[in-house]
Tab-separated table of C-alpha atoms and ligand atoms in Angstrom:
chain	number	residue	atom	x	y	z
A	1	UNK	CA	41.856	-55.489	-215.719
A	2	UNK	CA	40.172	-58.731	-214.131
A	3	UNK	CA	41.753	-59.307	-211.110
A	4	UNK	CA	39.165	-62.213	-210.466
A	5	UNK	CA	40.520	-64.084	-213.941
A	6	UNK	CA	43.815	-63.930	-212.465
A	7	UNK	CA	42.889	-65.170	-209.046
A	8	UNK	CA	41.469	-67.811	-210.806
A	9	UNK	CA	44.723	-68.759	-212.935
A	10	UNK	CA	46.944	-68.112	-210.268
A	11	UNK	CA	44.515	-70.687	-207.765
A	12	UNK	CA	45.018	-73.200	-210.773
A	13	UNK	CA	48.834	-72.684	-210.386
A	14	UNK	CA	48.674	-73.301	-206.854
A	15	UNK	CA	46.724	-76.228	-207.239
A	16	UNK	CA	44.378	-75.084	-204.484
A	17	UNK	CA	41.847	-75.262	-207.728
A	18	UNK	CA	41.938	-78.379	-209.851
A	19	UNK	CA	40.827	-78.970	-213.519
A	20	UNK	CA	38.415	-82.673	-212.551
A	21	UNK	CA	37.970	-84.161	-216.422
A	22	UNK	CA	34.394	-85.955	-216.124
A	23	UNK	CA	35.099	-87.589	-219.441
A	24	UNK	CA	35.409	-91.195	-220.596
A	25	UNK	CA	37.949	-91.960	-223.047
A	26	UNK	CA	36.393	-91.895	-226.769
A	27	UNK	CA	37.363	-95.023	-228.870
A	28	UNK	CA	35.922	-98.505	-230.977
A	29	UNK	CA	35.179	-99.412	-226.890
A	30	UNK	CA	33.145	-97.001	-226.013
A	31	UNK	CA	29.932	-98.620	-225.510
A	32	UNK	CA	26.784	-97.840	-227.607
A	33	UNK	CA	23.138	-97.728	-225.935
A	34	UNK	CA	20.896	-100.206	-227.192
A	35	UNK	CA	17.252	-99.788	-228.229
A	36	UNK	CA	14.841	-102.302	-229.311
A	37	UNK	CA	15.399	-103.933	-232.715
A	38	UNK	CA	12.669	-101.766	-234.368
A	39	UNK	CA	13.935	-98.513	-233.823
A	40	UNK	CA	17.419	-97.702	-236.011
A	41	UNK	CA	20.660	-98.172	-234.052
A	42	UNK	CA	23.607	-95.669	-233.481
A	43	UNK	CA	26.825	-96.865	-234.701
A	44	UNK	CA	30.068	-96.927	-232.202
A	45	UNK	CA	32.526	-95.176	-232.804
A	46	UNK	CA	34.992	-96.052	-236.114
A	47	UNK	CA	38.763	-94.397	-236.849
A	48	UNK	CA	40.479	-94.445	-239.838
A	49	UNK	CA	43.705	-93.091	-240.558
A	50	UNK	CA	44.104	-90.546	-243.038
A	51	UNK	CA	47.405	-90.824	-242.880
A	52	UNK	CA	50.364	-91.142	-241.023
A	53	UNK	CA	54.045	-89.733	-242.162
A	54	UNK	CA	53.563	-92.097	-244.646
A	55	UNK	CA	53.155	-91.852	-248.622
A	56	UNK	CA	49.685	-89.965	-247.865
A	57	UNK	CA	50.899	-87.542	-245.797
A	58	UNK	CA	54.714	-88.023	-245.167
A	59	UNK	CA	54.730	-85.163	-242.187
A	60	UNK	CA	51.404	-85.576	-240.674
A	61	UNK	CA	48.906	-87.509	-239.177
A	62	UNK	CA	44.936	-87.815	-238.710
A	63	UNK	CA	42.176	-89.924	-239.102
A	64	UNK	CA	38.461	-89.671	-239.722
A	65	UNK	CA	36.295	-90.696	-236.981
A	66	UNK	CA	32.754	-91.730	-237.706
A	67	UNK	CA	29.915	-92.392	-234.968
A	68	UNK	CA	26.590	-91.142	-233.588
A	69	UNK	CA	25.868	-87.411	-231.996
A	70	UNK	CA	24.919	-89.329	-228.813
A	71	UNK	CA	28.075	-91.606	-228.374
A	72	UNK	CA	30.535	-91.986	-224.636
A	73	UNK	CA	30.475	-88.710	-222.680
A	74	UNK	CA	28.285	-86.559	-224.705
A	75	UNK	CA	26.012	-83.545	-224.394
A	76	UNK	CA	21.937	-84.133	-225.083
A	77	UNK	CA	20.648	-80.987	-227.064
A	78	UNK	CA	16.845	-80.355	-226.685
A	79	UNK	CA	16.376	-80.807	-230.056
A	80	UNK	CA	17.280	-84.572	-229.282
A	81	UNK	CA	13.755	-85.245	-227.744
A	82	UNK	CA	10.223	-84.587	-229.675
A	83	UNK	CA	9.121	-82.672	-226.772
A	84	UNK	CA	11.769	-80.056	-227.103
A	85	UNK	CA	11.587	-79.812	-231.496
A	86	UNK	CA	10.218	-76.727	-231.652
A	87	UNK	CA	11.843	-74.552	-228.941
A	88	UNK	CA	14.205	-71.482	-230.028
A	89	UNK	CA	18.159	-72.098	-229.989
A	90	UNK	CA	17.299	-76.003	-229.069
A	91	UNK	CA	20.659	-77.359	-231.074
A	92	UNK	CA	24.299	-77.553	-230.228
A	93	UNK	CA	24.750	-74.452	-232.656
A	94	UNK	CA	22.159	-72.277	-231.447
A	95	UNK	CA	22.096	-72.987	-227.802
A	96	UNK	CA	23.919	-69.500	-225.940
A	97	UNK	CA	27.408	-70.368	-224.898
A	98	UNK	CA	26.791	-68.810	-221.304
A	99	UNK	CA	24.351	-71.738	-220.724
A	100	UNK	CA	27.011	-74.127	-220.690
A	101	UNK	CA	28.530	-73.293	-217.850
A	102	UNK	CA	27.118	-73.313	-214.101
A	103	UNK	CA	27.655	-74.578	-210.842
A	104	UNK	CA	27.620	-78.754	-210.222
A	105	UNK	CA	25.297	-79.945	-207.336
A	106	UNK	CA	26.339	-83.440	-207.182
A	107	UNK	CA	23.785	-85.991	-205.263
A	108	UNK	CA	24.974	-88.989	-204.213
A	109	UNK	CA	23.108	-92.289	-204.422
A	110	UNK	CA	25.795	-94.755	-205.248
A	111	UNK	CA	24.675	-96.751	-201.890
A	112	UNK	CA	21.160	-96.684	-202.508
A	113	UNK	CA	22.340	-98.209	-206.490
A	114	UNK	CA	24.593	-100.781	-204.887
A	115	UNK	CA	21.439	-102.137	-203.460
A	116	UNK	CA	19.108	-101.305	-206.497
A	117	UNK	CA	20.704	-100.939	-210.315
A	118	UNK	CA	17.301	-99.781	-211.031
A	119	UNK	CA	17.173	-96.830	-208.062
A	120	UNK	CA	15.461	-93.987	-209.587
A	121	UNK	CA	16.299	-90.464	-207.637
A	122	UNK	CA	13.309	-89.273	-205.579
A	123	UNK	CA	12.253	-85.870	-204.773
A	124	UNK	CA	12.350	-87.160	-201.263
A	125	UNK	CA	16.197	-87.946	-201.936
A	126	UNK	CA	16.448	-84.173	-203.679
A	127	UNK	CA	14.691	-82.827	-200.361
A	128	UNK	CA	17.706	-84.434	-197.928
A	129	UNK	CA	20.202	-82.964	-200.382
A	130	UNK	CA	18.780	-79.665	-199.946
A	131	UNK	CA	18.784	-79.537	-196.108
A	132	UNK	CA	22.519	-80.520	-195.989
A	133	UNK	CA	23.647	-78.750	-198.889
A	134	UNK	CA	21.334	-75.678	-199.341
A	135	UNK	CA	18.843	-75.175	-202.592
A	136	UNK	CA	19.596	-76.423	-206.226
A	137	UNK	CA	20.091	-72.671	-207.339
A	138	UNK	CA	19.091	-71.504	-210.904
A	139	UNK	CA	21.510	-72.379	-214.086
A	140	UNK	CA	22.967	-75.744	-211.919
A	141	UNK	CA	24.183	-78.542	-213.310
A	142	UNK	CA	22.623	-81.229	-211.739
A	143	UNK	CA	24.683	-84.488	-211.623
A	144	UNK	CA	23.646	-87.977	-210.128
A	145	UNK	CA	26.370	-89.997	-208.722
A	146	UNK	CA	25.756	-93.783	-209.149
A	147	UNK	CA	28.881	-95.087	-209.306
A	148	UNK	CA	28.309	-96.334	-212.568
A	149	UNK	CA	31.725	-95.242	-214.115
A	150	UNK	CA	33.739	-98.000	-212.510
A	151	UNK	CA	31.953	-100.547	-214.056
A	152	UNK	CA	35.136	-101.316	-216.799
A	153	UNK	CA	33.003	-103.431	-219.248
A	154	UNK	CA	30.623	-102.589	-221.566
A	155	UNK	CA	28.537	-105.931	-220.326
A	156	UNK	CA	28.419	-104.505	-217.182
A	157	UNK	CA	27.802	-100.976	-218.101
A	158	UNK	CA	24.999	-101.553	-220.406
A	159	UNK	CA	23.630	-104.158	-217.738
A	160	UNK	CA	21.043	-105.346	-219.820
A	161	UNK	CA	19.161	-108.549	-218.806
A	162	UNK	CA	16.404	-110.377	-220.748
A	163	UNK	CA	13.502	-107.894	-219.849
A	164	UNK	CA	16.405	-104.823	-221.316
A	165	UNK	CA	18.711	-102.819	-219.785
A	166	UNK	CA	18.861	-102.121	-215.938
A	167	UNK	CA	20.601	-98.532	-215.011
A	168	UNK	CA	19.494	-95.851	-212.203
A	169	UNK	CA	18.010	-92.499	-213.132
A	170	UNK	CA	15.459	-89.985	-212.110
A	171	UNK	CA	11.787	-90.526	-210.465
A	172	UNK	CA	9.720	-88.395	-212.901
A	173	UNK	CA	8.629	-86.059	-210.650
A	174	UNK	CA	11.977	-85.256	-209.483
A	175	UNK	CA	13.182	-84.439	-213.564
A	176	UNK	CA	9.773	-82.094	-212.865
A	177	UNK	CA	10.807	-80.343	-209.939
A	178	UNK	CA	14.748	-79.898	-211.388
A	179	UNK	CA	13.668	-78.639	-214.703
A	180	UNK	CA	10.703	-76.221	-214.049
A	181	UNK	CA	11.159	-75.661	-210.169
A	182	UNK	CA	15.106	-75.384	-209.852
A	183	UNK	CA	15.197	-74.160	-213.595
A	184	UNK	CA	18.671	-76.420	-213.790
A	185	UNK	CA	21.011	-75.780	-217.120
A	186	UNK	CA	20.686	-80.191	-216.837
A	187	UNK	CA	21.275	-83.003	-215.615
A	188	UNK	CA	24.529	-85.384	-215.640
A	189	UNK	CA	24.555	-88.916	-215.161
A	190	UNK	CA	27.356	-91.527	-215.253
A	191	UNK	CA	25.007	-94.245	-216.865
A	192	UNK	CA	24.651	-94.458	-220.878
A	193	UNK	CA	21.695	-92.326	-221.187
A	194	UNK	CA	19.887	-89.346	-218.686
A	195	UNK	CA	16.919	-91.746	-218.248
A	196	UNK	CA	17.057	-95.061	-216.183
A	197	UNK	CA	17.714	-98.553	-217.983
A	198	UNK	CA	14.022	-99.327	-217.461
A	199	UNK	CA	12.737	-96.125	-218.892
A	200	UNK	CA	11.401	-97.156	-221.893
A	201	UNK	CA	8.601	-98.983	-220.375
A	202	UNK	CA	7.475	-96.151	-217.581
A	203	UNK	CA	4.621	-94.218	-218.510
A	204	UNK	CA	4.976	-92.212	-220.495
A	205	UNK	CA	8.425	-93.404	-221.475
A	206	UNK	CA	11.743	-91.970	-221.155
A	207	UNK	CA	10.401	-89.090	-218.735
A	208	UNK	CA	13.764	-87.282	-217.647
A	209	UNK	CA	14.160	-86.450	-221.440
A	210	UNK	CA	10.632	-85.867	-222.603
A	211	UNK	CA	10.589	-83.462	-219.488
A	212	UNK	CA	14.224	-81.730	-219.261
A	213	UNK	CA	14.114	-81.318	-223.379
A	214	UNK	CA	10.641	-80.110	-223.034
A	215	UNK	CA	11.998	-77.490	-220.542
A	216	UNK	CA	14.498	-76.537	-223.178
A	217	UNK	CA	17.466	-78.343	-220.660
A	218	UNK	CA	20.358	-80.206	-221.357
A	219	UNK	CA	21.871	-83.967	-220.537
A	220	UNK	CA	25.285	-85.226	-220.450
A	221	UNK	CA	25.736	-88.734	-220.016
A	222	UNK	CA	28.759	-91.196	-219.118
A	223	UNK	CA	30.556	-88.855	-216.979
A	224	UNK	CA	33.340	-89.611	-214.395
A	225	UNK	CA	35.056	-88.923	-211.830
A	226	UNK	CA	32.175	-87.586	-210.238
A	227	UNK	CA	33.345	-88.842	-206.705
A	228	UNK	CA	35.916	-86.076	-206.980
A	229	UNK	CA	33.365	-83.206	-206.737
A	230	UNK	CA	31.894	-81.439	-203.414
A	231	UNK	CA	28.408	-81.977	-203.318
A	232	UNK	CA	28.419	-78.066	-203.798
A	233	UNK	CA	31.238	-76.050	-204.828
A	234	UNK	CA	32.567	-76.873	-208.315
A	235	UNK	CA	31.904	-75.140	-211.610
A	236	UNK	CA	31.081	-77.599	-214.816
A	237	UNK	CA	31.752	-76.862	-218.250
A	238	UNK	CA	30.014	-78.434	-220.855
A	239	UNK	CA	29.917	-77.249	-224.253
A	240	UNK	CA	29.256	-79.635	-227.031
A	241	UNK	CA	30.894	-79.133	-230.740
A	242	UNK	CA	28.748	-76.822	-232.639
A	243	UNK	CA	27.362	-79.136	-235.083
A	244	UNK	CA	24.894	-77.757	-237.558
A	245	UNK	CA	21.244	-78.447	-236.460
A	246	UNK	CA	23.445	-80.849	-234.096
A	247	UNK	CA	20.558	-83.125	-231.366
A	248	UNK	CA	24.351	-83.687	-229.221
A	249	UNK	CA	27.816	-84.709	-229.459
A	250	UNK	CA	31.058	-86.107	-227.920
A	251	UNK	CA	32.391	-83.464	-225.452
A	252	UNK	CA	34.785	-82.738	-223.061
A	253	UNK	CA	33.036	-82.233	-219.800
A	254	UNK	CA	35.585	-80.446	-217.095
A	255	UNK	CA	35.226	-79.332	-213.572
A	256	UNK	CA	36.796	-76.415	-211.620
A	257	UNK	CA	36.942	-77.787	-207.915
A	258	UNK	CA	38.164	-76.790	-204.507
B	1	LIG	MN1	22.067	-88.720	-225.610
């Protein structure tokens, strides 16, 4: 008998725990991340209806959906990045189902963003965290708050200007220290992509995923709702669809809070 399973329902019943959804809504608006005309685009996302209670199906109705692995709230494999090609269970299929699941340390930077859409999370900033709110333990989910969600459009979302996008992300060093120091399940951002808007032209480029995939870690990106979560406290799970020899996919991403 698990009496701790039914603590946990009965908590969920008493609404002193709360189900947080940390997805965006998955449609033809979600925005796509753009690259540089040289490299192959992803496609957003399409629907078409199969049918509904109509002459193709008079009782029923569905659609196909069409769109890339890595499109609105989704989960980064390590198969995604080069770095992390070669690594044992690195795809949505293979990756052990315990691993999606771990406690959310939630850093805060949306002032420090306000003042800087480029603000990249230091280890310095990941040091004051840890005094207030003890040490990233092993198997965390690590997500950055920005306050990029409530930016409604995609123009504003993407925020690209004429040198490319401009979003917040993680200092190198600190996507060091968080994969092979803290040994994190991954990292969580609210932005488009785990990487800031600049990233392609840091050296060497896109470090947060040549280093977390590297590691054999995980992204999610475009979360929500992230303002919801304790700092420390919550539980995330994040378990992409299990897509043959899948890099990512669209997920739910859910959050089990005080
Ligand atoms: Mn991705």
């Amino acid at each position: 008998m698990s009496t701790l399973l039914q603590q946990l329902v009965a908590e969920l019943d008493a609404g002193r725990l709360r189900v947080i959804d940390l997805t965006q809504p998955l449609g033809p608006d979600t925005p796509v991340i753009g690259l540089p005309p040289i490299f192959a685009p992803s496609p957003g996302v399409t629907i078409d209806v199969i049918s509904k209670y109509d002459d193709k199906g008079p009782a029923w109705y569905w659609n196909t959906i069409h769109m890339g692995e890595h499109t609105g709230t989704h989960f980064d494999a390590p198969v995604h990045w080069v770095t992390g090609k070669d690594l044992p269970n690195n795809t949505c299929d293979t990756i052990e189902p315990r691993r999606f699941v771990g406690p959310a340390c939630v850093i805060d930077i949306t002032r420090e963003v306000e003042a800087n859409p480029d603000y990249l999370l230091t280890p310095q900033d990941l040091e004051r965290w840890e005094k207030a709110n003890g040490r990233v333990p092993k198997n965390a989910w690590v997500l950055l708050r920005t306050g990029w969600s409530t930016r409604k459009t995609t123009k504003e979302f993407l925020n690209v200007g004429e040198d490319g996008p401009h979003a917040p992300g993680f200092h190198q060093d600190t996507s060091r220290i968080l994969a092979h120091d803290r040994d994190v399940l991954g990292v969580g951002v609210e932005t488009i992509g785990t990487d800031a808007g600049q990233a392609g032209r840091f050296d060497p480029p896109f470090p947060n995923h040549s280093t977390m995939h590297g590691a054999g870690k995980f992204g999610l990106a475009s979360l929500c709702n992230l303002e919801q979560l304790p700092a420390v406290g919550a539980v995330v799970i994040a378990a992409p669809l299990k897509l043959v020899h899948g890099s990512g996919s669209p997920l739910r991403v859910i959050a089990i809070a005080p």
